[in-house]
Amino acid sequence: MIVLDGKKTAQDLKEEIKITVSEIRKDGQRSPHLAAILVGNDGASLTYVGSKVRSCKYVGFNSTLIHLDESTSEEILLKKIIELNHDDELDGYIVQLPLPNHINEEKILLAIDPKKDVDGFHPSNFGRMALEMDAFIPATPFGIMELLERYQIETTGKHCVVIGRSHIVGRPISILMSQKGQAGNATVTVAHSRTQDLVSLTKNADIIVMALGIPEYLRADMIKKGVTVIDVGITRVADENHPKGYIIKGDVAYDEVAAKAAAITPVPGGVGPMTIAMLLKNTLIAFQRKN
Ligand code: NAD
C-alpha cells in the first residue's frame, strides 16, 4: 500500500517554486504577489488564511492579508475587489469563503478579474478549464491531479467514483479526471446526496475521491481490494483530550480502508497541504502570464 504523501509532495512543490522565485529576483524583477481577503473571524478560515500567508513567505512571494470586519458591507467589499483588480503590483488574490450571510457570494466571485482569480472559481476560469483551455484550476482538484501524476497512479480507462458535486471539489475533479492527459482519461461517475445504491458504485471503483464532508463515511466493506482512495474531507470533530478541543477527520475510515487499498491519502497530510501548494503555483502562473 502506498501512502500518497501530500505533505511531502507539497513541500517538494514549494521548494521548486522557491527556486523559481529566486531566479525571478536575480533577474531584477519583483516577487510574485498574492493577496487574501478575509471577512470576519471564522476559526477555520483564519487557520487557512494564516497558513496561506506563511507559505507565501516561505517561497519568497509578497503577500497581503486584507482582514475586514464581519459587518463589512457588500459595497465596501466590491470596492476593495475593484481596487485589487487594478493593482499592477498584485498578481492574484483570493476571497476566503464562506462570506457572512449578508454578502452575496456569487456577486463577489463575478467581480474578481479572471486573470487574478487564482482560486479558479470565476465562471470564465471554470468554463475554460472545462474546455481544456488555459485556466486557473481550483487549487484542491489541481492538487489531487498533481498528486496522482507525481505518484504515477494509472487513471486511463479506470473507473473513478467521485462522491460530492461541489463547485470547488467534486464537480471540477470529475471534469479533470475525464479529460485527456496525465491523471485523466478515467471513466468518471459523480455521486451525491441523491445517489441511490452508492455501495454498488464504490465496490466497482478503481479510484474513489471522497469530497462530502462526513467523517469516516467510506468503510472497508464499501470498496474492492486494490483501490486508490483520495480523501478530501476535513471535518473538525470535538475531542476534549486534544489541546485545541477538536481533531480533524477525513471522509474515510483510514485504518480499515488503508488495509484494503493500493494507495490512499491520509488526513491530515494528504490533499490539504496540496491545496495550499497549488494556490502558490497558480499565483506563479499568474505572475508569469503577466510578465
Ligand atoms: P460541500 O459541503 O459543498 O458538498 C458536499 C457534497 O457531498 C454535496 O455535493 C452532496 O451532494 C454530497 N453528499 C452529501 N451527503 C452525501 C451522501 N450521504 N452520499 C453522497 N454524497 C453526499 O462539499 P465541499 O465544499 O466539496 O467539501 C467537502 C469536504 O471537503 C468538506 O469536509 C470540506 O471541508 C473538505 N474540503 C477540503 C479541502 C482541502 O483542501 N482538503 C478543500 C475544500 C473542501
mmCIF file of C-alpha atoms and ligand atoms in Angstrom:
data_model
loop_
_atom_site.group_PDB
_atom_site.id
_atom_site.type_symbol
_atom_site.label_atom_id
_atom_site.label_comp_id
_atom_site.label_asym_id
_atom_site.label_seq_id
_atom_site.Cartn_x
_atom_site.Cartn_y
_atom_site.Cartn_z
ATOM 1 C CA MET A 1 0.000 0.000 0.000
ATOM 2 C CA ILE A 2 1.311 3.437 -0.943
ATOM 3 C CA VAL A 3 0.553 6.471 1.194
ATOM 4 C CA LEU A 4 0.088 9.423 -1.146
ATOM 5 C CA ASP A 5 2.022 11.869 0.979
ATOM 6 C CA GLY A 6 0.561 15.312 0.316
ATOM 7 C CA LYS A 7 2.713 16.945 2.960
ATOM 8 C CA LYS A 8 5.940 15.817 1.315
ATOM 9 C CA THR A 9 4.732 16.450 -2.231
ATOM 10 C CA ALA A 10 3.544 19.941 -1.255
ATOM 11 C CA GLN A 11 6.953 20.597 0.311
ATOM 12 C CA ASP A 12 8.687 19.439 -2.917
ATOM 13 C CA LEU A 13 6.477 21.794 -4.892
ATOM 14 C CA LYS A 14 7.226 24.696 -2.560
ATOM 15 C CA GLU A 15 10.956 24.084 -2.945
ATOM 16 C CA GLU A 16 10.537 24.155 -6.734
ATOM 17 C CA ILE A 17 8.551 27.397 -6.535
ATOM 18 C CA LYS A 18 11.138 28.901 -4.165
ATOM 19 C CA ILE A 19 13.891 28.234 -6.724
ATOM 20 C CA THR A 20 11.829 29.847 -9.498
ATOM 21 C CA VAL A 21 11.208 32.901 -7.275
ATOM 22 C CA SER A 22 14.914 33.319 -6.566
ATOM 23 C CA GLU A 23 15.579 33.196 -10.320
ATOM 24 C CA ILE A 24 12.902 35.849 -10.868
ATOM 25 C CA ARG A 25 14.546 38.033 -8.190
ATOM 26 C CA LYS A 26 18.039 37.514 -9.667
ATOM 27 C CA ASP A 27 16.576 38.704 -12.935
ATOM 28 C CA GLY A 28 15.770 42.014 -11.217
ATOM 29 C CA GLN A 29 12.021 41.507 -11.107
ATOM 30 C CA ARG A 30 9.755 41.835 -8.080
ATOM 31 C CA SER A 31 8.424 38.707 -6.373
ATOM 32 C CA PRO A 32 5.029 37.242 -7.294
ATOM 33 C CA HIS A 33 2.367 38.776 -5.048
ATOM 34 C CA LEU A 34 -0.742 37.070 -3.615
ATOM 35 C CA ALA A 35 -3.421 38.785 -1.546
ATOM 36 C CA ALA A 36 -6.183 37.245 0.544
ATOM 37 C CA ILE A 37 -9.380 38.933 1.653
ATOM 38 C CA LEU A 38 -10.893 37.569 4.840
ATOM 39 C CA VAL A 39 -14.201 38.910 6.122
ATOM 40 C CA GLY A 40 -14.985 38.107 9.746
ATOM 41 C CA ASN A 41 -13.353 35.747 12.199
ATOM 42 C CA ASP A 42 -14.412 32.210 11.256
ATOM 43 C CA GLY A 43 -11.944 29.897 13.054
ATOM 44 C CA ALA A 44 -11.221 27.526 10.140
ATOM 45 C CA SER A 45 -10.901 30.445 7.687
ATOM 46 C CA LEU A 46 -8.402 32.206 9.963
ATOM 47 C CA THR A 47 -6.336 28.994 10.081
ATOM 48 C CA TYR A 48 -6.426 28.521 6.297
ATOM 49 C CA VAL A 49 -5.559 32.137 5.509
ATOM 50 C CA GLY A 50 -2.781 32.107 8.116
ATOM 51 C CA SER A 51 -1.137 29.102 6.543
ATOM 52 C CA LYS A 52 -1.512 30.572 3.044
ATOM 53 C CA VAL A 53 0.307 33.742 4.185
ATOM 54 C CA ARG A 54 3.068 31.670 5.867
ATOM 55 C CA SER A 55 3.515 29.589 2.707
ATOM 56 C CA CYS A 56 3.841 32.763 0.626
ATOM 57 C CA LYS A 57 6.630 33.983 2.906
ATOM 58 C CA TYR A 58 8.347 30.595 2.715
ATOM 59 C CA VAL A 59 8.621 30.592 -1.078
ATOM 60 C CA GLY A 60 9.539 34.290 -1.252
ATOM 61 C CA PHE A 61 6.228 35.688 -2.524
ATOM 62 C CA ASN A 62 4.918 39.035 -1.389
ATOM 63 C CA SER A 63 1.647 38.570 0.446
ATOM 64 C CA THR A 64 -1.057 40.899 1.684
ATOM 65 C CA LEU A 65 -3.775 39.941 4.126
ATOM 66 C CA ILE A 66 -6.839 42.155 3.983
ATOM 67 C CA HIS A 67 -8.799 41.321 7.117
ATOM 68 C CA LEU A 68 -12.188 43.047 7.128
ATOM 69 C CA ASP A 69 -14.715 43.269 9.904
ATOM 70 C CA GLU A 70 -17.631 40.772 9.956
ATOM 71 C CA SER A 71 -20.035 43.696 9.428
ATOM 72 C CA THR A 72 -18.325 44.895 6.209
ATOM 73 C CA SER A 73 -20.961 45.700 3.583
ATOM 74 C CA GLU A 74 -21.120 44.080 0.161
ATOM 75 C CA GLU A 75 -20.494 47.510 -1.376
ATOM 76 C CA ILE A 76 -17.244 48.048 0.554
ATOM 77 C CA LEU A 77 -16.066 44.541 -0.320
ATOM 78 C CA LEU A 78 -16.828 45.137 -4.002
ATOM 79 C CA LYS A 79 -14.861 48.416 -3.868
ATOM 80 C CA LYS A 80 -11.879 46.550 -2.397
ATOM 81 C CA ILE A 81 -12.110 43.969 -5.179
ATOM 82 C CA ILE A 82 -12.121 46.627 -7.899
ATOM 83 C CA GLU A 83 -9.066 48.155 -6.211
ATOM 84 C CA LEU A 84 -7.236 44.806 -6.272
ATOM 85 C CA ASN A 85 -8.255 44.219 -9.908
ATOM 86 C CA HIS A 86 -6.452 47.460 -10.813
ATOM 87 C CA ASP A 87 -3.371 46.949 -8.641
ATOM 88 C CA ASP A 88 -0.469 46.339 -11.030
ATOM 89 C CA GLU A 89 1.761 45.107 -8.216
ATOM 90 C CA LEU A 90 -0.632 42.242 -7.455
ATOM 91 C CA ASP A 91 -0.692 39.010 -9.481
ATOM 92 C CA GLY A 92 -3.535 37.147 -7.841
ATOM 93 C CA TYR A 93 -5.911 37.171 -4.903
ATOM 94 C CA ILE A 94 -8.470 35.042 -3.166
ATOM 95 C CA VAL A 95 -11.617 35.861 -1.245
ATOM 96 C CA GLN A 96 -11.745 33.354 1.595
ATOM 97 C CA LEU A 97 -15.095 31.561 1.729
ATOM 98 C CA PRO A 98 -17.562 31.337 3.367
ATOM 99 C CA LEU A 99 -18.565 35.005 3.426
ATOM 100 C CA PRO A 100 -21.003 36.375 6.022
ATOM 101 C CA ASN A 101 -24.666 35.787 5.104
ATOM 102 C CA HIS A 102 -25.383 39.428 4.210
ATOM 103 C CA ILE A 103 -22.871 39.260 1.321
ATOM 104 C CA ASN A 104 -23.859 37.663 -1.989
ATOM 105 C CA GLU A 105 -21.012 35.242 -2.725
ATOM 106 C CA GLU A 106 -21.854 34.946 -6.424
ATOM 107 C CA LYS A 107 -21.749 38.728 -6.909
ATOM 108 C CA ILE A 108 -18.315 38.847 -5.272
ATOM 109 C CA LEU A 109 -16.861 35.970 -7.305
ATOM 110 C CA LEU A 110 -18.123 37.552 -10.532
ATOM 111 C CA ALA A 111 -16.355 40.831 -9.674
ATOM 112 C CA ILE A 112 -12.911 39.196 -9.458
ATOM 113 C CA ASP A 113 -10.741 39.773 -12.533
ATOM 114 C CA PRO A 114 -10.416 36.241 -14.041
ATOM 115 C CA LYS A 115 -6.716 36.986 -14.704
ATOM 116 C CA LYS A 116 -6.183 37.358 -10.943
ATOM 117 C CA ASP A 117 -8.622 34.614 -9.906
ATOM 118 C CA VAL A 118 -6.015 32.167 -8.578
ATOM 119 C CA ASP A 119 -8.738 30.165 -6.798
ATOM 120 C CA GLY A 120 -10.224 29.401 -10.229
ATOM 121 C CA PHE A 121 -13.800 30.000 -9.048
ATOM 122 C CA HIS A 122 -14.800 32.612 -11.660
ATOM 123 C CA PRO A 123 -17.124 31.149 -14.347
ATOM 124 C CA SER A 124 -14.664 32.251 -17.020
ATOM 125 C CA ASN A 125 -11.910 30.089 -15.498
ATOM 126 C CA PHE A 126 -14.289 27.218 -14.786
ATOM 127 C CA GLY A 127 -15.555 27.289 -18.389
ATOM 128 C CA ARG A 128 -12.043 27.494 -19.808
ATOM 129 C CA MET A 129 -10.989 24.560 -17.622
ATOM 130 C CA ALA A 130 -13.948 22.504 -18.881
ATOM 131 C CA LEU A 131 -12.963 23.357 -22.467
ATOM 132 C CA GLU A 132 -9.327 22.356 -21.846
ATOM 133 C CA MET A 133 -8.102 25.927 -22.429
ATOM 134 C CA ASP A 134 -5.503 27.742 -20.282
ATOM 135 C CA ALA A 135 -7.230 28.496 -16.987
ATOM 136 C CA PHE A 136 -6.717 28.720 -13.264
ATOM 137 C CA ILE A 137 -7.762 25.318 -11.954
ATOM 138 C CA PRO A 138 -9.264 25.350 -8.439
ATOM 139 C CA ALA A 139 -6.459 24.509 -6.025
ATOM 140 C CA THR A 140 -7.929 21.388 -4.420
ATOM 141 C CA PRO A 141 -8.692 19.427 -7.620
ATOM 142 C CA PHE A 142 -5.450 20.784 -9.125
ATOM 143 C CA GLY A 143 -3.621 19.363 -6.088
ATOM 144 C CA ILE A 144 -5.292 15.962 -6.468
ATOM 145 C CA MET A 145 -4.236 15.828 -10.146
ATOM 146 C CA GLU A 146 -0.663 16.758 -9.189
ATOM 147 C CA LEU A 147 -0.559 14.062 -6.512
ATOM 148 C CA LEU A 148 -1.900 11.405 -8.912
ATOM 149 C CA GLU A 149 0.658 12.487 -11.519
ATOM 150 C CA ARG A 150 3.663 12.563 -9.179
ATOM 151 C CA TYR A 151 2.817 9.122 -7.766
ATOM 152 C CA GLN A 152 2.121 7.872 -11.324
ATOM 153 C CA ILE A 153 -1.260 6.436 -10.403
ATOM 154 C CA GLU A 154 -2.732 4.828 -13.521
ATOM 155 C CA THR A 155 -6.045 6.523 -14.312
ATOM 156 C CA THR A 156 -6.511 5.762 -18.015
ATOM 157 C CA GLY A 157 -9.588 3.603 -18.566
ATOM 158 C CA LYS A 158 -10.105 3.254 -14.813
ATOM 159 C CA HIS A 159 -13.469 3.696 -13.160
ATOM 160 C CA CYS A 160 -13.331 6.695 -10.856
ATOM 161 C CA VAL A 161 -16.184 7.425 -8.467
ATOM 162 C CA VAL A 162 -16.280 10.982 -7.127
ATOM 163 C CA ILE A 163 -18.550 11.431 -4.108
ATOM 164 C CA GLY A 164 -19.706 15.036 -3.820
ATOM 165 C CA ARG A 165 -20.637 17.512 -6.553
ATOM 166 C CA SER A 166 -19.495 20.843 -5.079
ATOM 167 C CA HIS A 167 -18.257 23.557 -7.429
ATOM 168 C CA ILE A 168 -14.869 23.677 -5.726
ATOM 169 C CA VAL A 169 -14.006 19.967 -5.487
ATOM 170 C CA GLY A 170 -16.393 17.248 -6.727
ATOM 171 C CA ARG A 171 -17.517 18.837 -9.991
ATOM 172 C CA PRO A 172 -14.098 20.094 -11.182
ATOM 173 C CA ILE A 173 -12.205 16.899 -10.270
ATOM 174 C CA SER A 174 -14.799 14.860 -12.178
ATOM 175 C CA ILE A 175 -14.196 17.045 -15.250
ATOM 176 C CA LEU A 176 -10.392 16.937 -14.958
ATOM 177 C CA MET A 177 -10.147 13.171 -14.480
ATOM 178 C CA SER A 178 -12.323 12.505 -17.515
ATOM 179 C CA GLN A 179 -10.257 14.813 -19.757
ATOM 180 C CA LYS A 180 -7.341 13.694 -21.901
ATOM 181 C CA GLY A 181 -3.891 13.770 -20.322
ATOM 182 C CA GLN A 182 -1.928 12.522 -17.358
ATOM 183 C CA ALA A 183 -4.117 11.625 -14.367
ATOM 184 C CA GLY A 184 -7.041 11.853 -16.819
ATOM 185 C CA ASN A 185 -8.751 9.503 -19.291
ATOM 186 C CA ALA A 186 -10.771 7.939 -16.479
ATOM 187 C CA THR A 187 -14.413 6.905 -16.738
ATOM 188 C CA VAL A 188 -15.949 9.073 -14.052
ATOM 189 C CA THR A 189 -19.153 8.655 -12.072
ATOM 190 C CA VAL A 190 -20.263 11.560 -9.870
ATOM 191 C CA ALA A 191 -22.252 10.516 -6.803
ATOM 192 C CA HIS A 192 -24.093 12.902 -4.475
ATOM 193 C CA SER A 193 -26.713 13.105 -1.751
ATOM 194 C CA ARG A 194 -29.446 11.839 -4.118
ATOM 195 C CA THR A 195 -27.445 8.888 -5.464
ATOM 196 C CA GLN A 196 -29.068 5.501 -4.909
ATOM 197 C CA ASP A 197 -27.123 2.377 -4.032
ATOM 198 C CA LEU A 198 -23.798 4.182 -3.583
ATOM 199 C CA VAL A 199 -22.114 0.975 -2.405
ATOM 200 C CA SER A 200 -22.637 -0.729 -5.775
ATOM 201 C CA LEU A 201 -20.654 2.164 -7.285
ATOM 202 C CA THR A 202 -17.857 2.281 -4.721
ATOM 203 C CA LYS A 203 -17.438 -1.515 -4.818
ATOM 204 C CA ASN A 204 -16.775 -1.320 -8.553
ATOM 205 C CA ALA A 205 -14.483 1.701 -8.416
ATOM 206 C CA ASP A 206 -10.753 1.628 -9.173
ATOM 207 C CA ILE A 207 -10.343 5.158 -7.780
ATOM 208 C CA ILE A 208 -12.580 6.865 -5.221
ATOM 209 C CA VAL A 209 -12.500 10.593 -4.477
ATOM 210 C CA MET A 210 -14.297 11.400 -1.234
ATOM 211 C CA ALA A 211 -15.499 15.024 -1.044
ATOM 212 C CA LEU A 212 -18.663 15.094 1.020
ATOM 213 C CA GLY A 213 -17.610 16.206 4.498
ATOM 214 C CA ILE A 214 -18.977 13.301 6.563
ATOM 215 C CA PRO A 215 -16.253 11.883 8.835
ATOM 216 C CA GLU A 216 -15.230 8.258 8.165
ATOM 217 C CA TYR A 217 -18.077 7.718 5.697
ATOM 218 C CA LEU A 218 -16.116 5.326 3.443
ATOM 219 C CA ARG A 219 -15.611 1.990 5.153
ATOM 220 C CA ALA A 220 -13.716 -1.157 4.163
ATOM 221 C CA ASP A 221 -16.885 -3.105 3.278
ATOM 222 C CA MET A 222 -17.740 -0.469 0.617
ATOM 223 C CA ILE A 223 -14.609 -0.962 -1.526
ATOM 224 C CA LYS A 224 -12.790 -3.628 -3.510
ATOM 225 C CA LYS A 225 -9.197 -4.599 -2.854
ATOM 226 C CA GLY A 226 -6.518 -2.532 -4.626
ATOM 227 C CA VAL A 227 -8.493 0.693 -4.943
ATOM 228 C CA THR A 228 -6.895 4.173 -4.862
ATOM 229 C CA VAL A 229 -8.608 6.436 -2.331
ATOM 230 C CA ILE A 230 -8.363 10.235 -2.284
ATOM 231 C CA ASP A 231 -9.802 11.746 0.885
ATOM 232 C CA VAL A 232 -10.664 15.431 0.556
ATOM 233 C CA GLY A 233 -12.813 15.655 3.688
ATOM 234 C CA ILE A 234 -11.815 17.943 6.542
ATOM 235 C CA THR A 235 -14.192 17.967 9.492
ATOM 236 C CA ARG A 236 -13.448 19.282 12.973
ATOM 237 C CA VAL A 237 -14.698 16.685 15.449
ATOM 238 C CA ALA A 238 -14.914 17.683 19.123
ATOM 239 C CA ASP A 239 -12.253 15.967 21.263
ATOM 240 C CA GLU A 240 -11.703 17.181 24.781
ATOM 241 C CA ASN A 241 -8.453 15.216 25.074
ATOM 242 C CA HIS A 242 -6.885 17.419 22.430
ATOM 243 C CA PRO A 243 -5.490 20.860 23.416
ATOM 244 C CA LYS A 244 -7.424 22.517 20.584
ATOM 245 C CA GLY A 245 -10.650 20.829 21.699
ATOM 246 C CA TYR A 246 -11.109 19.109 18.343
ATOM 247 C CA ILE A 247 -9.400 16.763 15.904
ATOM 248 C CA ILE A 248 -9.515 16.744 12.107
ATOM 249 C CA LYS A 249 -11.226 13.781 10.438
ATOM 250 C CA GLY A 250 -11.403 12.871 6.777
ATOM 251 C CA ASP A 251 -14.275 11.213 4.911
ATOM 252 C CA VAL A 252 -12.518 7.832 5.083
ATOM 253 C CA ALA A 253 -12.200 5.327 7.949
ATOM 254 C CA TYR A 254 -8.453 5.393 7.322
ATOM 255 C CA ASP A 255 -7.094 2.275 9.057
ATOM 256 C CA GLU A 256 -9.600 -0.233 7.723
ATOM 257 C CA VAL A 257 -9.711 1.278 4.203
ATOM 258 C CA ALA A 258 -5.896 1.582 4.001
ATOM 259 C CA ALA A 259 -5.615 -2.141 4.798
ATOM 260 C CA LYS A 260 -7.501 -2.948 1.551
ATOM 261 C CA ALA A 261 -6.349 -0.055 -0.670
ATOM 262 C CA ALA A 262 -3.402 0.103 -3.090
ATOM 263 C CA ALA A 263 -2.913 3.831 -2.447
ATOM 264 C CA ILE A 264 -4.516 6.350 -0.116
ATOM 265 C CA THR A 265 -4.177 9.960 1.041
ATOM 266 C CA PRO A 266 -4.075 10.500 4.813
ATOM 267 C CA VAL A 267 -5.948 13.249 6.690
ATOM 268 C CA PRO A 268 -4.230 15.415 7.739
ATOM 269 C CA GLY A 269 -1.231 15.406 5.408
ATOM 270 C CA GLY A 270 -2.907 14.479 2.125
ATOM 271 C CA VAL A 271 -4.999 16.772 -0.043
ATOM 272 C CA GLY A 272 -4.953 19.717 2.424
ATOM 273 C CA PRO A 273 -1.268 20.708 2.026
ATOM 274 C CA MET A 274 -1.523 20.164 -1.743
ATOM 275 C CA THR A 275 -4.316 22.749 -1.912
ATOM 276 C CA ILE A 276 -2.054 25.455 -0.492
ATOM 277 C CA ALA A 277 0.877 24.474 -2.717
ATOM 278 C CA MET A 278 -1.329 24.676 -5.820
ATOM 279 C CA LEU A 279 -2.570 28.120 -4.815
ATOM 280 C CA LEU A 280 1.088 29.202 -4.842
ATOM 281 C CA LYS A 281 1.546 27.524 -8.211
ATOM 282 C CA ASN A 282 -1.482 29.382 -9.617
ATOM 283 C CA THR A 283 -0.042 32.662 -8.313
ATOM 284 C CA LEU A 284 3.267 31.923 -10.013
ATOM 285 C CA ILE A 285 1.386 31.158 -13.248
ATOM 286 C CA ALA A 286 -0.495 34.474 -12.898
ATOM 287 C CA PHE A 287 2.830 36.293 -12.455
ATOM 288 C CA GLN A 288 4.400 34.525 -15.442
ATOM 289 C CA ARG A 289 1.395 35.233 -17.694
ATOM 290 C CA LYS A 290 1.538 38.904 -16.767
ATOM 291 C CA ASN A 291 5.255 39.250 -17.357
HETATM 292 P P1 NAD B 1 -19.958 20.606 0.048
HETATM 293 O O1 NAD B 1 -20.026 20.611 1.517
HETATM 294 O O2 NAD B 1 -20.266 21.850 -0.728
HETATM 295 O O3 NAD B 1 -20.940 19.489 -0.520
HETATM 296 C C1 NAD B 1 -20.937 18.169 -0.091
HETATM 297 C C2 NAD B 1 -21.297 17.263 -1.242
HETATM 298 O O4 NAD B 1 -21.459 15.952 -0.731
HETATM 299 C C3 NAD B 1 -22.608 17.632 -1.934
HETATM 300 O O5 NAD B 1 -22.392 17.688 -3.328
HETATM 301 C C4 NAD B 1 -23.575 16.491 -1.592
HETATM 302 O O6 NAD B 1 -24.426 16.146 -2.669
HETATM 303 C C5 NAD B 1 -22.611 15.356 -1.271
HETATM 304 N N1 NAD B 1 -23.169 14.475 -0.252
HETATM 305 C C6 NAD B 1 -23.625 14.808 0.983
HETATM 306 N N2 NAD B 1 -24.069 13.722 1.642
HETATM 307 C C7 NAD B 1 -23.880 12.669 0.806
HETATM 308 C C8 NAD B 1 -24.136 11.273 0.910
HETATM 309 N N3 NAD B 1 -24.668 10.751 2.001
HETATM 310 N N4 NAD B 1 -23.794 10.491 -0.136
HETATM 311 C C9 NAD B 1 -23.249 11.016 -1.250
HETATM 312 N N5 NAD B 1 -22.971 12.318 -1.396
HETATM 313 C C10 NAD B 1 -23.297 13.140 -0.395
HETATM 314 O O7 NAD B 1 -18.568 19.995 -0.429
HETATM 315 P P2 NAD B 1 -17.101 20.586 -0.449
HETATM 316 O O8 NAD B 1 -17.092 22.050 -0.256
HETATM 317 O O9 NAD B 1 -16.505 19.982 -1.660
HETATM 318 O O10 NAD B 1 -16.448 19.943 0.866
HETATM 319 C C11 NAD B 1 -16.393 18.551 1.069
HETATM 320 C C12 NAD B 1 -15.380 18.239 2.151
HETATM 321 O O11 NAD B 1 -14.086 18.555 1.671
HETATM 322 C C13 NAD B 1 -15.538 19.055 3.438
HETATM 323 O O12 NAD B 1 -15.156 18.260 4.527
HETATM 324 C C14 NAD B 1 -14.567 20.186 3.257
HETATM 325 O O13 NAD B 1 -14.101 20.716 4.491
HETATM 326 C C15 NAD B 1 -13.453 19.476 2.532
HETATM 327 N N6 NAD B 1 -12.581 20.329 1.718
HETATM 328 C C16 NAD B 1 -11.263 20.125 1.832
HETATM 329 C C17 NAD B 1 -10.379 20.858 1.068
HETATM 330 C C18 NAD B 1 -8.906 20.584 1.173
HETATM 331 O O14 NAD B 1 -8.116 21.437 0.876
HETATM 332 N N7 NAD B 1 -8.509 19.391 1.570
HETATM 333 C C19 NAD B 1 -10.856 21.830 0.191
HETATM 334 C C20 NAD B 1 -12.228 22.004 0.081
HETATM 335 C C21 NAD B 1 -13.089 21.233 0.842
#
